[in-house]
Amino acid sequence: MDIRIKIVVVDGHTLTRYGMLGLVGGHADIELVGDTGLGAEAAALVAATEPDVVVLDTALPDRDGLLVARELRDRYAGLGIVLLASNGEDEVLFRALEQGVSAFVAKTAPTNEILAAIRHAAVSANSFLASGLGPAFARRQLVAPRPVLSPREAEVLSLLGQGLSIPAIAAGMFVSHSTAKTYVARVYEKLGASNRAQALMAGLRLGLIRKELASSA
């Protein structure tokens, strides 16, 4: 029995839709059963044609393609969703993962990669395929979140940079010695520091204090 993967294409660019028709036309296992240029028509098209896979652009003229993907995933749990992106930026890739798409492919990808994404989505709609996923996760892990200091903690860091002792900080902020000591401890904890020098170097690296403050302490 000849089993074909039925796909629909949702893309605002007419040339892209025709290009997909030409791409799958040479492969007996894939059949294009419908297309539209509007995200608002995607759900009705899927209901009418009952495809195995939707090939969806991220940048539709009327809708955010990622939101369309989320709506389709919520309505059709077994539907394969291949997201075509104009670029492979990490932020878009991770948003695609969060929206429950089956595969993420850049429009500039080789044709065999696009075909592989369609075939993957047809048989494994609820797993995620993206060629750059591993490197993207590695880059995300390298980007450490910047600590958020409260206004008082930022003031303490500045005073530490000026070389003030804890008693002097307490006097300058009009707080008790124990309160000033608590503020300093919080600054150290948030910056991953165990002493003044480490705190100032971390503050300088993260752009929380000016270089002249760090060098004057």
XYZ file of N, CA, C and O in Angstrom:
868
model
N 0.843 -1.197 0.000
C 0.000 0.000 0.000
C 0.878 1.246 0.000
O 1.814 1.359 0.784
N 0.563 2.167 -0.912
C 1.357 3.391 -1.038
C 0.853 4.421 -0.034
O -0.267 4.914 -0.140
N 1.677 4.709 0.979
C 1.284 5.677 2.010
C 2.054 6.973 1.780
O 3.294 6.979 1.750
N 1.327 8.068 1.642
C 1.954 9.367 1.432
C 1.780 10.251 2.662
O 0.782 10.162 3.368
N 2.752 11.109 2.863
C 2.668 12.136 3.904
C 1.960 13.330 3.290
O 2.459 13.942 2.346
N 0.792 13.647 3.809
C 0.044 14.793 3.295
C 0.465 16.051 4.047
O 0.455 16.065 5.278
N 0.824 17.085 3.299
C 1.261 18.329 3.938
C 0.459 19.513 3.411
O -0.064 19.484 2.289
N 0.341 20.532 4.252
C -0.148 21.835 3.813
C 0.933 22.850 4.133
O 1.710 22.674 5.081
N 0.989 23.908 3.355
C 1.998 24.955 3.535
C 1.300 26.260 3.879
O 0.360 26.665 3.187
N 1.746 26.896 4.953
C 1.226 28.202 5.366
C 2.390 29.173 5.328
O 3.245 29.184 6.221
N 2.437 29.984 4.281
C 3.565 30.894 4.081
C 3.095 32.089 3.264
O 2.425 31.913 2.246
N 3.446 33.271 3.714
C 3.001 34.487 3.049
C 3.663 34.749 1.712
O 3.201 35.598 0.949
N 4.737 34.049 1.392
C 5.450 34.259 0.133
C 4.982 33.238 -0.902
O 5.184 32.022 -0.735
N 4.390 33.734 -1.981
C 3.886 32.850 -3.029
C 4.990 31.977 -3.609
O 4.793 30.781 -3.857
N 6.171 32.546 -3.801
C 7.284 31.788 -4.364
C 7.701 30.639 -3.447
O 8.089 29.568 -3.930
N 7.615 30.859 -2.134
C 7.960 29.791 -1.201
C 6.962 28.649 -1.313
O 7.334 27.469 -1.315
N 5.678 28.985 -1.439
C 4.655 27.941 -1.559
C 4.852 27.150 -2.850
O 4.763 25.923 -2.852
N 5.122 27.844 -3.962
C 5.386 27.153 -5.219
C 6.670 26.332 -5.124
O 6.783 25.246 -5.700
N 7.643 26.876 -4.402
C 8.896 26.154 -4.218
C 8.697 24.851 -3.459
O 9.303 23.822 -3.791
N 7.832 24.876 -2.441
C 7.538 23.662 -1.692
C 6.821 22.648 -2.573
O 7.071 21.438 -2.479
N 5.943 23.124 -3.445
C 5.258 22.232 -4.374
C 6.271 21.527 -5.272
O 6.196 20.310 -5.495
N 7.220 22.299 -5.780
C 8.253 21.707 -6.626
C 9.154 20.757 -5.858
O 9.573 19.721 -6.379
N 9.445 21.103 -4.587
C 10.332 20.274 -3.778
C 9.736 18.902 -3.513
O 10.388 17.876 -3.691
N 8.470 18.878 -3.072
C 7.860 17.596 -2.714
C 7.357 16.835 -3.943
O 7.108 15.629 -3.865
N 7.213 17.550 -5.058
C 6.693 16.904 -6.261
C 7.563 15.772 -6.765
O 7.073 14.838 -7.411
N 8.825 15.832 -6.485
C 9.735 14.789 -6.940
C 9.881 13.645 -5.970
O 10.757 12.795 -6.161
N 9.059 13.614 -4.912
C 9.175 12.561 -3.892
C 7.825 11.878 -3.717
O 6.840 12.496 -3.307
N 7.794 10.594 -3.999
C 6.535 9.851 -4.023
C 5.885 9.728 -2.649
O 4.677 9.472 -2.561
N 6.650 9.926 -1.591
C 6.081 9.715 -0.254
C 5.487 10.984 0.346
O 4.975 10.948 1.478
N 5.539 12.109 -0.371
C 5.011 13.373 0.164
C 4.058 13.997 -0.851
O 4.370 14.066 -2.050
N 2.929 14.472 -0.360
C 1.923 15.082 -1.236
C 1.443 16.400 -0.636
O 1.042 16.456 0.527
N 1.494 17.474 -1.418
C 0.977 18.770 -0.994
C -0.529 18.807 -1.258
O -0.964 18.699 -2.403
N -1.321 18.963 -0.176
C -2.779 18.913 -0.335
C -3.452 20.270 -0.128
O -4.665 20.385 -0.268
N -2.678 21.295 0.202
C -3.267 22.611 0.379
C -2.234 23.640 0.769
O -1.160 23.305 1.273
N -2.546 24.926 0.517
C -1.635 25.994 0.922
C -2.418 27.282 1.115
O -3.509 27.459 0.558
N -1.861 28.159 1.923
C -2.434 29.472 2.155
C -1.322 30.429 2.545
O -0.271 30.009 3.036
N -1.566 31.724 2.340
C -0.585 32.727 2.729
C -0.918 33.413 4.035
O -0.171 34.285 4.480
N -2.033 33.007 4.671
C -2.491 33.694 5.880
C -2.586 32.751 7.076
O -3.131 31.649 6.968
N -2.076 33.215 8.193
C -2.172 32.429 9.413
C -3.603 32.239 9.877
O -3.945 31.203 10.457
N -4.463 33.226 9.602
C -5.860 33.141 10.023
C -6.607 32.008 9.335
O -7.642 31.546 9.818
N -6.083 31.551 8.192
C -6.743 30.484 7.439
C -6.156 29.105 7.744
O -6.651 28.092 7.232
N -5.129 29.058 8.581
C -4.415 27.799 8.812
C -5.306 26.736 9.439
O -5.350 25.587 8.974
N -6.029 27.080 10.485
C -6.842 26.087 11.188
C -7.934 25.515 10.291
O -8.173 24.297 10.283
N -8.590 26.381 9.512
C -9.644 25.917 8.612
C -9.070 25.022 7.529
O -9.689 24.017 7.131
N -7.874 25.351 7.035
C -7.234 24.549 6.003
C -6.880 23.163 6.542
O -7.079 22.146 5.861
N -6.371 23.118 7.758
C -6.032 21.830 8.378
C -7.293 20.998 8.579
O -7.311 19.789 8.310
N -8.379 21.632 9.027
C -9.636 20.914 9.234
C -10.180 20.344 7.930
O -10.729 19.241 7.890
N -10.012 21.096 6.846
C -10.568 20.679 5.555
C -9.743 19.598 4.874
O -10.292 18.707 4.209
N -8.433 19.647 5.017
C -7.560 18.732 4.265
C -7.009 17.573 5.097
O -6.508 16.603 4.536
N -7.067 17.710 6.434
C -6.578 16.669 7.353
C -5.157 16.205 6.998
O -4.922 15.024 6.724
N -4.208 17.118 6.995
C -2.827 16.743 6.638
C -2.130 16.024 7.785
O -2.584 16.029 8.934
N -1.007 15.403 7.457
C -0.136 14.824 8.478
C 0.809 15.871 9.044
O 1.208 15.802 10.206
N 1.181 16.843 8.185
C 2.190 17.840 8.552
C 1.792 19.211 8.018
O 1.301 19.318 6.885
N 2.006 20.224 8.826
C 1.882 21.616 8.395
C 3.277 22.215 8.324
O 4.046 22.120 9.287
N 3.606 22.797 7.199
C 4.867 23.531 7.049
C 4.520 25.007 7.180
O 3.792 25.558 6.358
N 5.027 25.641 8.224
C 4.546 26.947 8.654
C 5.669 27.960 8.743
O 6.719 27.691 9.332
N 5.459 29.137 8.160
C 6.451 30.213 8.239
C 6.331 30.931 9.579
O 5.229 31.072 10.129
N 7.454 31.394 10.106
C 7.414 32.136 11.373
C 6.848 33.543 11.183
O 6.201 34.083 12.074
N 7.090 34.146 10.015
C 6.707 35.543 9.780
C 5.604 35.612 8.734
O 5.859 35.818 7.552
N 4.372 35.430 9.182
C 3.216 35.514 8.285
C 2.746 36.959 8.191
O 2.963 37.752 9.125
N 2.083 37.334 7.099
C 1.677 38.738 6.944
C 0.619 39.191 7.944
O 0.517 40.380 8.228
N -0.153 38.249 8.501
C -1.248 38.640 9.398
C -1.112 38.121 10.818
O -1.775 38.607 11.724
N -0.234 37.142 11.053
C -0.125 36.536 12.376
C 1.328 36.195 12.677
O 2.153 36.055 11.779
N 1.610 36.025 13.950
C 2.891 35.464 14.377
C 2.817 33.956 14.152
O 1.976 33.277 14.736
N 3.689 33.437 13.293
C 3.649 32.020 12.982
C 3.804 31.129 14.202
O 3.233 30.025 14.263
N 4.545 31.568 15.196
C 4.731 30.780 16.408
C 3.434 30.665 17.202
O 3.161 29.629 17.813
N 2.623 31.705 17.189
C 1.330 31.647 17.870
C 0.367 30.740 17.110
O -0.423 30.008 17.720
N 0.435 30.769 15.782
C -0.375 29.851 14.974
C 0.029 28.410 15.288
O -0.828 27.524 15.431
N 1.326 28.171 15.414
C 1.816 26.837 15.754
C 1.261 26.370 17.093
O 0.841 25.221 17.244
N 1.223 27.265 18.072
C 0.711 26.912 19.395
C -0.771 26.551 19.333
O -1.218 25.581 19.951
N -1.527 27.337 18.555
C -2.955 27.062 18.415
C -3.207 25.722 17.739
O -4.086 24.954 18.147
N -2.418 25.419 16.712
C -2.564 24.137 16.021
C -2.170 22.976 16.928
O -2.832 21.933 16.929
N -1.104 23.141 17.693
C -0.690 22.081 18.601
C -1.755 21.822 19.666
O -2.040 20.663 20.004
N -2.368 22.874 20.193
C -3.401 22.699 21.212
C -4.632 21.989 20.644
O -5.309 21.244 21.353
N -4.907 22.208 19.364
C -6.098 21.628 18.744
C -5.842 20.240 18.173
O -6.722 19.379 18.219
N -4.634 20.021 17.651
C -4.316 18.753 16.988
C -3.025 18.178 17.594
O -1.927 18.482 17.139
N -3.182 17.329 18.594
C -2.021 16.811 19.321
C -1.097 15.979 18.437
O 0.121 15.969 18.634
N -1.643 15.299 17.432
C -0.833 14.422 16.601
C -0.374 15.037 15.300
O 0.212 14.338 14.456
N -0.619 16.307 15.112
C -0.249 16.985 13.861
C 1.242 17.317 13.854
O 1.766 17.902 14.799
N 1.931 16.967 12.773
C 3.319 17.370 12.632
C 3.390 18.837 12.230
O 2.649 19.272 11.345
N 4.250 19.597 12.879
C 4.380 21.021 12.580
C 5.850 21.333 12.315
O 6.694 21.213 13.209
N 6.142 21.713 11.084
C 7.502 22.111 10.705
C 7.526 23.624 10.582
O 6.767 24.200 9.796
N 8.384 24.257 11.350
C 8.482 25.714 11.329
C 9.633 26.132 10.427
O 10.771 25.716 10.616
N 9.311 26.958 9.421
C 10.325 27.516 8.534
C 10.675 28.915 9.012
O 9.795 29.759 9.156
N 11.945 29.165 9.261
C 12.366 30.468 9.774
C 13.284 31.156 8.786
O 14.101 30.518 8.117
N 13.141 32.478 8.693
C 14.019 33.254 7.809
C 15.448 33.249 8.315
O 16.392 33.434 7.564
N 15.608 33.056 9.629
C 16.943 32.937 10.203
C 16.896 31.895 11.306
O 15.824 31.503 11.753
N 18.053 31.451 11.712
C 18.121 30.407 12.733
C 18.513 30.933 14.093
O 19.212 30.254 14.834
N 18.078 32.137 14.456
C 18.458 32.735 15.728
C 18.012 31.859 16.891
O 16.930 31.261 16.869
N 18.846 31.812 17.927
C 18.559 30.968 19.082
C 17.211 31.300 19.719
O 16.477 30.394 20.132
N 16.898 32.586 19.820
C 15.648 32.982 20.472
C 14.442 32.387 19.753
O 13.509 31.889 20.391
N 14.454 32.429 18.415
C 13.347 31.869 17.638
C 13.308 30.359 17.792
O 12.238 29.753 17.930
N 14.470 29.719 17.796
C 14.535 28.266 17.952
C 13.930 27.837 19.278
O 13.124 26.885 19.333
N 14.287 28.517 20.366
C 13.770 28.127 21.679
C 12.277 28.444 21.813
O 11.540 27.706 22.482
N 11.809 29.497 21.165
C 10.377 29.773 21.156
C 9.629 28.671 20.418
O 8.546 28.252 20.827
N 10.213 28.189 19.329
C 9.604 27.090 18.582
C 9.497 25.844 19.452
O 8.461 25.159 19.457
N 10.543 25.551 20.188
C 10.535 24.414 21.106
C 9.430 24.551 22.142
O 8.689 23.605 22.435
N 9.277 25.755 22.690
C 8.259 26.005 23.709
C 6.839 25.895 23.155
O 5.916 25.527 23.880
N 6.651 26.206 21.876
C 5.319 26.179 21.281
C 4.901 24.783 20.827
O 3.797 24.589 20.330
N 5.772 23.814 20.963
C 5.402 22.439 20.672
C 5.514 22.027 19.225
O 4.850 21.075 18.798
N 6.344 22.717 18.428
C 6.490 22.317 17.034
C 7.321 21.041 16.956
O 8.018 20.663 17.901
N 7.247 20.372 15.803
C 7.942 19.096 15.627
C 9.360 19.281 15.096
O 10.249 18.478 15.402
N 9.540 20.306 14.267
C 10.858 20.539 13.677
C 11.025 22.017 13.351
O 10.056 22.699 13.017
N 12.259 22.480 13.439
C 12.608 23.871 13.161
C 13.688 23.878 12.094
O 14.746 23.253 12.268
N 13.417 24.552 10.975
C 14.358 24.563 9.857
C 14.483 25.981 9.314
O 13.473 26.671 9.129
N 15.695 26.408 9.044
C 15.910 27.702 8.400
C 15.566 27.584 6.918
O 15.779 26.534 6.295
N 15.016 28.650 6.344
C 14.658 28.632 4.927
C 15.879 28.442 4.031
O 15.749 28.015 2.883
N 17.038 28.762 4.555
C 18.270 28.610 3.777
C 18.864 27.210 3.892
O 19.916 26.940 3.311
N 18.204 26.332 4.637
C 18.717 24.971 4.826
C 18.690 24.189 3.511
O 17.867 24.473 2.629
N 19.549 23.198 3.365
C 19.517 22.344 2.173
C 18.170 21.637 2.053
O 17.499 21.380 3.059
N 17.779 21.320 0.831
C 16.469 20.692 0.619
C 16.335 19.361 1.355
O 15.254 19.030 1.848
N 17.425 18.604 1.450
C 17.333 17.312 2.143
C 17.038 17.492 3.624
O 16.409 16.639 4.258
N 17.472 18.626 4.205
C 17.181 18.904 5.614
C 15.703 19.247 5.796
O 15.079 18.834 6.782
N 15.131 19.986 4.856
C 13.703 20.310 4.915
C 12.862 19.048 4.754
O 11.891 18.825 5.501
N 13.231 18.197 3.823
C 12.517 16.937 3.625
C 12.622 16.042 4.854
O 11.648 15.398 5.261
N 13.801 16.011 5.473
C 13.994 15.206 6.681
C 13.108 15.721 7.816
O 12.552 14.930 8.599
N 12.957 17.044 7.893
C 12.101 17.627 8.928
C 10.642 17.232 8.721
O 9.925 16.918 9.681
N 10.190 17.253 7.475
C 8.813 16.864 7.163
C 8.580 15.398 7.526
O 7.570 15.050 8.162
N 9.499 14.543 7.145
C 9.353 13.110 7.437
C 9.407 12.836 8.937
O 8.688 11.982 9.454
N 10.271 13.557 9.635
C 10.333 13.418 11.093
C 9.009 13.825 11.726
O 8.474 13.114 12.588
N 8.470 14.982 11.301
C 7.227 15.493 11.875
C 6.055 14.545 11.636
O 5.149 14.445 12.466
N 6.079 13.835 10.515
C 4.978 12.923 10.181
C 4.924 11.725 11.117
O 3.839 11.210 11.411
N 6.067 11.271 11.594
C 6.099 10.061 12.425
C 6.355 10.353 13.898
O 6.138 9.489 14.754
N 6.810 11.562 14.212
C 7.143 11.900 15.605
C 6.766 13.352 15.879
O 7.627 14.196 16.145
N 5.451 13.612 15.833
C 4.954 14.989 15.919
C 5.310 15.676 17.231
O 5.464 16.900 17.277
N 5.462 14.913 18.301
C 5.659 15.519 19.616
C 7.098 15.477 20.115
O 7.351 15.685 21.304
N 8.030 15.207 19.204
C 9.441 15.368 19.551
C 10.017 16.481 18.689
O 9.489 16.767 17.614
N 11.074 17.093 19.166
C 11.591 18.297 18.513
C 12.884 18.004 17.777
O 13.818 17.425 18.337
N 12.932 18.425 16.510
C 14.125 18.261 15.684
C 14.600 19.617 15.194
O 13.830 20.393 14.632
N 15.876 19.918 15.420
C 16.488 21.146 14.905
C 17.979 20.898 14.793
O 18.610 20.449 15.755
N 18.550 21.182 13.642
C 19.956 20.865 13.409
C 20.890 21.635 14.340
O 21.951 21.156 14.698
N 20.497 22.845 14.752
C 21.375 23.651 15.593
C 21.022 23.638 17.061
O 21.460 24.509 17.822
N 20.243 22.638 17.506
C 19.750 22.650 18.891
C 20.879 22.499 19.902
O 20.937 23.233 20.896
N 21.797 21.561 19.661
C 22.896 21.345 20.605
C 23.758 22.583 20.803
O 23.961 23.026 21.945
N 24.262 23.190 19.724
C 25.046 24.425 19.886
C 24.260 25.560 20.529
O 24.812 26.353 21.285
N 22.944 25.635 20.246
C 22.124 26.696 20.840
C 22.038 26.528 22.347
O 22.118 27.505 23.100
N 21.870 25.291 22.817
C 21.849 25.038 24.266
C 23.199 25.395 24.891
O 23.247 25.950 25.995
N 24.273 25.084 24.195
C 25.604 25.406 24.715
C 25.779 26.911 24.850
O 26.323 27.399 25.847
N 25.306 27.649 23.842
C 25.423 29.121 23.913
C 24.559 29.671 25.046
O 24.946 30.626 25.720
N 23.386 29.087 25.256
C 22.512 29.567 26.330
C 23.176 29.367 27.688
O 23.084 30.229 28.566
N 23.855 28.241 27.880
C 24.498 27.966 29.161
C 25.669 28.897 29.427
O 26.016 29.151 30.577
N 26.285 29.407 28.354
C 27.419 30.317 28.526
C 26.979 31.711 28.943
O 27.770 32.489 29.462
N 25.704 32.043 28.708
C 25.207 33.376 29.026
C 24.637 33.362 30.438
O 23.535 32.897 30.675
N 25.418 33.829 31.383
C 24.968 33.849 32.774
C 24.030 35.026 33.003
O 24.281 36.129 32.526
N 22.934 34.816 33.740
C 22.027 35.928 34.004
C 22.680 37.003 34.872
O 23.440 36.689 35.784
N 22.420 38.238 34.563
C 22.994 39.347 35.330
C 22.246 39.499 36.650
O 21.025 39.582 36.668
N 22.981 39.511 37.790
C 22.317 39.660 39.076
C 21.572 40.989 39.159
O 22.025 42.006 38.640
N 20.427 40.942 39.803
C 19.631 42.151 39.987
C 19.817 42.639 41.424
O 19.408 41.968 42.369
N 20.451 43.786 41.561
C 20.651 44.380 42.882
C 19.532 45.375 43.164
O 19.106 46.103 42.264
N 19.073 45.386 44.404
C 18.105 46.405 44.797
C 18.808 47.761 44.818
O 20.049 47.824 44.822
N 18.063 48.865 44.838
C 18.705 50.183 44.901
C 19.668 50.328 46.082
O 20.753 50.898 45.940
N 19.286 49.786 47.237
C 20.156 49.894 48.414
C 21.410 49.034 48.242
O 22.507 49.433 48.625
N 21.246 47.839 47.646
C 22.401 46.981 47.418
C 23.345 47.591 46.396
O 24.569 47.498 46.544
N 22.794 48.243 45.375
C 23.626 48.929 44.390
C 24.401 50.063 45.050
O 25.573 50.319 44.718
N 23.758 50.745 45.984
C 24.430 51.818 46.720
C 25.576 51.264 47.559
O 26.665 51.849 47.612
N 25.338 50.120 48.196
C 26.379 49.481 49.000
C 27.569 49.105 48.124
O 28.730 49.331 48.497
N 27.309 48.551 46.952
C 28.394 48.177 46.046
C 29.198 49.400 45.647
O 30.437 49.361 45.592
N 28.520 50.499 45.394
C 29.213 51.739 45.049
C 30.080 52.222 46.200
O 31.224 52.647 45.996
N 29.560 52.139 47.424
C 30.329 52.575 48.595
C 31.518 51.652 48.856
O 32.591 52.102 49.264
N 31.323 50.350 48.589
C 32.451 49.427 48.704
C 33.539 49.807 47.701
O 34.733 49.742 47.999
N 33.111 50.229 46.523
C 34.050 50.655 45.500
C 34.816 51.907 45.889
O 35.930 52.140 45.398
N 34.219 52.711 46.745
C 34.888 53.926 47.217
C 35.819 53.640 48.391
O 36.458 54.548 48.909
N 35.884 52.363 48.816
C 36.797 51.967 49.883
C 36.249 52.139 51.279
O 36.997 52.018 52.258
N 34.956 52.380 51.425
C 34.381 52.599 52.753
C 34.281 51.291 53.535
O 34.000 50.234 52.963
N 34.502 51.384 54.839
C 34.338 50.245 55.729
C 32.854 50.057 56.024
O 32.023 50.931 55.709
N 32.518 48.938 56.657
C 31.111 48.696 56.999
C 30.582 49.774 57.958
O 29.470 50.290 57.756
N 31.327 50.182 59.005
C 30.827 51.276 59.857
C 30.610 52.564 59.063
O 29.618 53.278 59.298
N 31.511 52.866 58.128
C 31.356 54.072 57.321
C 30.151 53.944 56.382
O 29.432 54.930 56.144
N 29.928 52.752 55.851
C 28.752 52.523 55.005
C 27.481 52.716 55.817
O 26.519 53.349 55.369
N 27.466 52.181 57.024
C 26.295 52.330 57.897
C 26.013 53.799 58.162
O 24.856 54.245 58.081
N 27.065 54.562 58.448
C 26.886 55.989 58.725
C 26.407 56.725 57.485
O 25.518 57.590 57.553
N 26.980 56.395 56.332
C 26.616 57.090 55.100
C 25.192 56.789 54.655
O 24.538 57.624 54.018
N 24.689 55.594 54.987
C 23.343 55.204 54.586
C 22.315 55.434 55.690
O 21.128 55.173 55.497
N 22.806 55.893 56.852
C 21.941 56.147 58.012
C 21.199 54.887 58.445
O 19.984 54.881 58.672
N 21.974 53.767 58.518
C 21.418 52.507 58.987
C 22.335 51.974 60.080
O 23.453 52.474 60.284
N 21.873 50.930 60.775
C 22.694 50.344 61.832
C 23.838 49.540 61.238
O 23.828 49.186 60.059
N 24.825 49.254 62.086
C 25.976 48.470 61.652
C 25.527 47.096 61.150
O 26.013 46.607 60.114
N 24.593 46.450 61.859
C 24.146 45.107 61.470
C 23.395 45.136 60.128
O 23.532 44.217 59.316
N 22.630 46.213 59.906
C 21.909 46.330 58.630
C 22.886 46.504 57.479
O 22.744 45.882 56.416
N 23.907 47.346 57.685
C 24.920 47.542 56.650
C 25.654 46.240 56.368
O 25.923 45.895 55.201
N 25.938 45.494 57.430
C 26.620 44.207 57.273
C 25.758 43.226 56.476
O 26.263 42.473 55.634
N 24.445 43.255 56.714
C 23.511 42.394 55.979
C 23.486 42.766 54.503
O 23.492 41.888 53.625
N 23.468 44.064 54.216
C 23.483 44.519 52.820
C 24.741 44.039 52.106
O 24.696 43.576 50.957
N 25.879 44.167 52.768
C 27.145 43.738 52.172
C 27.105 42.232 51.891
O 27.532 41.775 50.826
N 26.576 41.460 52.850
C 26.494 40.008 52.674
C 25.606 39.654 51.480
O 25.909 38.730 50.710
N 24.515 40.396 51.312
C 23.615 40.134 50.183
C 24.298 40.440 48.853
O 24.143 39.701 47.880
N 25.050 41.531 48.824
C 25.785 41.892 47.602
C 26.788 40.799 47.255
O 26.884 40.366 46.092
N 27.528 40.337 48.265
C 28.505 39.271 48.034
C 27.811 38.023 47.481
O 28.297 37.375 46.547
N 26.684 37.660 48.082
C 25.974 36.441 47.667
C 25.495 36.547 46.220
O 25.668 35.622 45.421
N 24.895 37.682 45.872
C 24.365 37.848 44.518
C 25.464 37.871 43.467
O 25.245 37.436 42.324
N 26.634 38.371 43.841
C 27.741 38.465 42.890
C 28.657 37.254 42.943
O 29.637 37.185 42.194
N 28.348 36.300 43.821
C 29.188 35.120 43.934
C 30.565 35.437 44.468
O 31.554 34.808 44.066
N 30.639 36.407 45.378
C 31.933 36.864 45.907
C 32.063 36.505 47.380
O 31.068 36.342 48.092
N 33.307 36.407 47.834
C 33.557 36.136 49.254
C 34.275 37.289 49.936
O 34.483 37.262 51.148
N 34.667 38.317 49.163
C 35.322 39.477 49.759
C 35.089 40.697 48.876
O 34.498 40.606 47.794
N 35.574 41.830 49.355
C 35.365 43.102 48.663
C 35.952 43.096 47.250
O 35.307 43.505 46.298
N 37.185 42.610 47.128
C 37.856 42.637 45.824
C 37.079 41.816 44.787
O 36.888 42.248 43.646
N 36.636 40.631 45.198
C 35.879 39.783 44.278
C 34.560 40.441 43.889
O 34.132 40.370 42.729
N 33.904 41.081 44.857
C 32.634 41.751 44.576
C 32.829 42.886 43.580
O 32.026 43.075 42.663
N 33.902 43.647 43.758
C 34.154 44.777 42.862
C 34.527 44.305 41.456
O 34.094 44.900 40.464
N 35.285 43.222 41.369
C 35.641 42.690 40.052
C 34.393 42.158 39.334
O 34.209 42.366 38.131
N 33.510 41.493 40.097
C 32.275 40.997 39.502
C 31.380 42.155 39.075
O 30.778 42.141 37.994
N 31.300 43.184 39.920
C 30.494 44.355 39.583
C 31.007 45.062 38.348
O 30.227 45.528 37.509
N 32.326 45.114 38.198
C 32.931 45.732 37.025
C 32.640 44.910 35.769
O 32.260 45.447 34.724
N 32.796 43.583 35.893
C 32.573 42.690 34.751
C 31.129 42.756 34.261
O 30.855 42.676 33.059
N 30.206 42.896 35.190
C 28.779 42.909 34.853
C 28.251 44.305 34.541
O 27.063 44.480 34.262
N 29.130 45.305 34.620
C 28.710 46.666 34.316
C 27.895 47.323 35.402
O 27.165 48.281 35.145
N 28.045 46.837 36.644
C 27.277 47.393 37.759
C 27.978 48.578 38.411
O 27.341 49.364 39.112
N 29.274 48.681 38.197
C 30.024 49.822 38.723
C 31.006 50.300 37.660
O 31.337 49.565 36.728
N 31.489 51.532 37.819
C 32.443 52.099 36.879
C 33.860 51.633 37.222
O 34.173 51.318 38.363
N 34.717 51.614 36.228
C 36.083 51.129 36.402
C 36.846 51.918 37.443
O 37.600 51.373 38.234
N 36.599 53.236 37.477
C 37.362 54.063 38.417
C 37.014 53.745 39.870
O 37.848 53.859 40.767
N 35.769 53.270 40.097
C 35.386 52.884 41.455
C 36.111 51.609 41.866
O 36.616 51.493 42.970
N 36.126 50.624 40.955
C 36.769 49.364 41.272
C 38.252 49.543 41.518
O 38.844 48.888 42.368
N 38.899 50.448 40.815
C 40.340 50.631 40.942
C 40.710 51.495 42.133
O 41.851 51.494 42.571
N 39.719 52.216 42.686
C 40.030 53.115 43.790
C 39.926 52.425 45.142
O 40.350 52.958 46.156
N 39.300 51.225 45.141
C 39.085 50.552 46.419
C 40.383 49.918 46.930
O 41.230 49.535 46.163
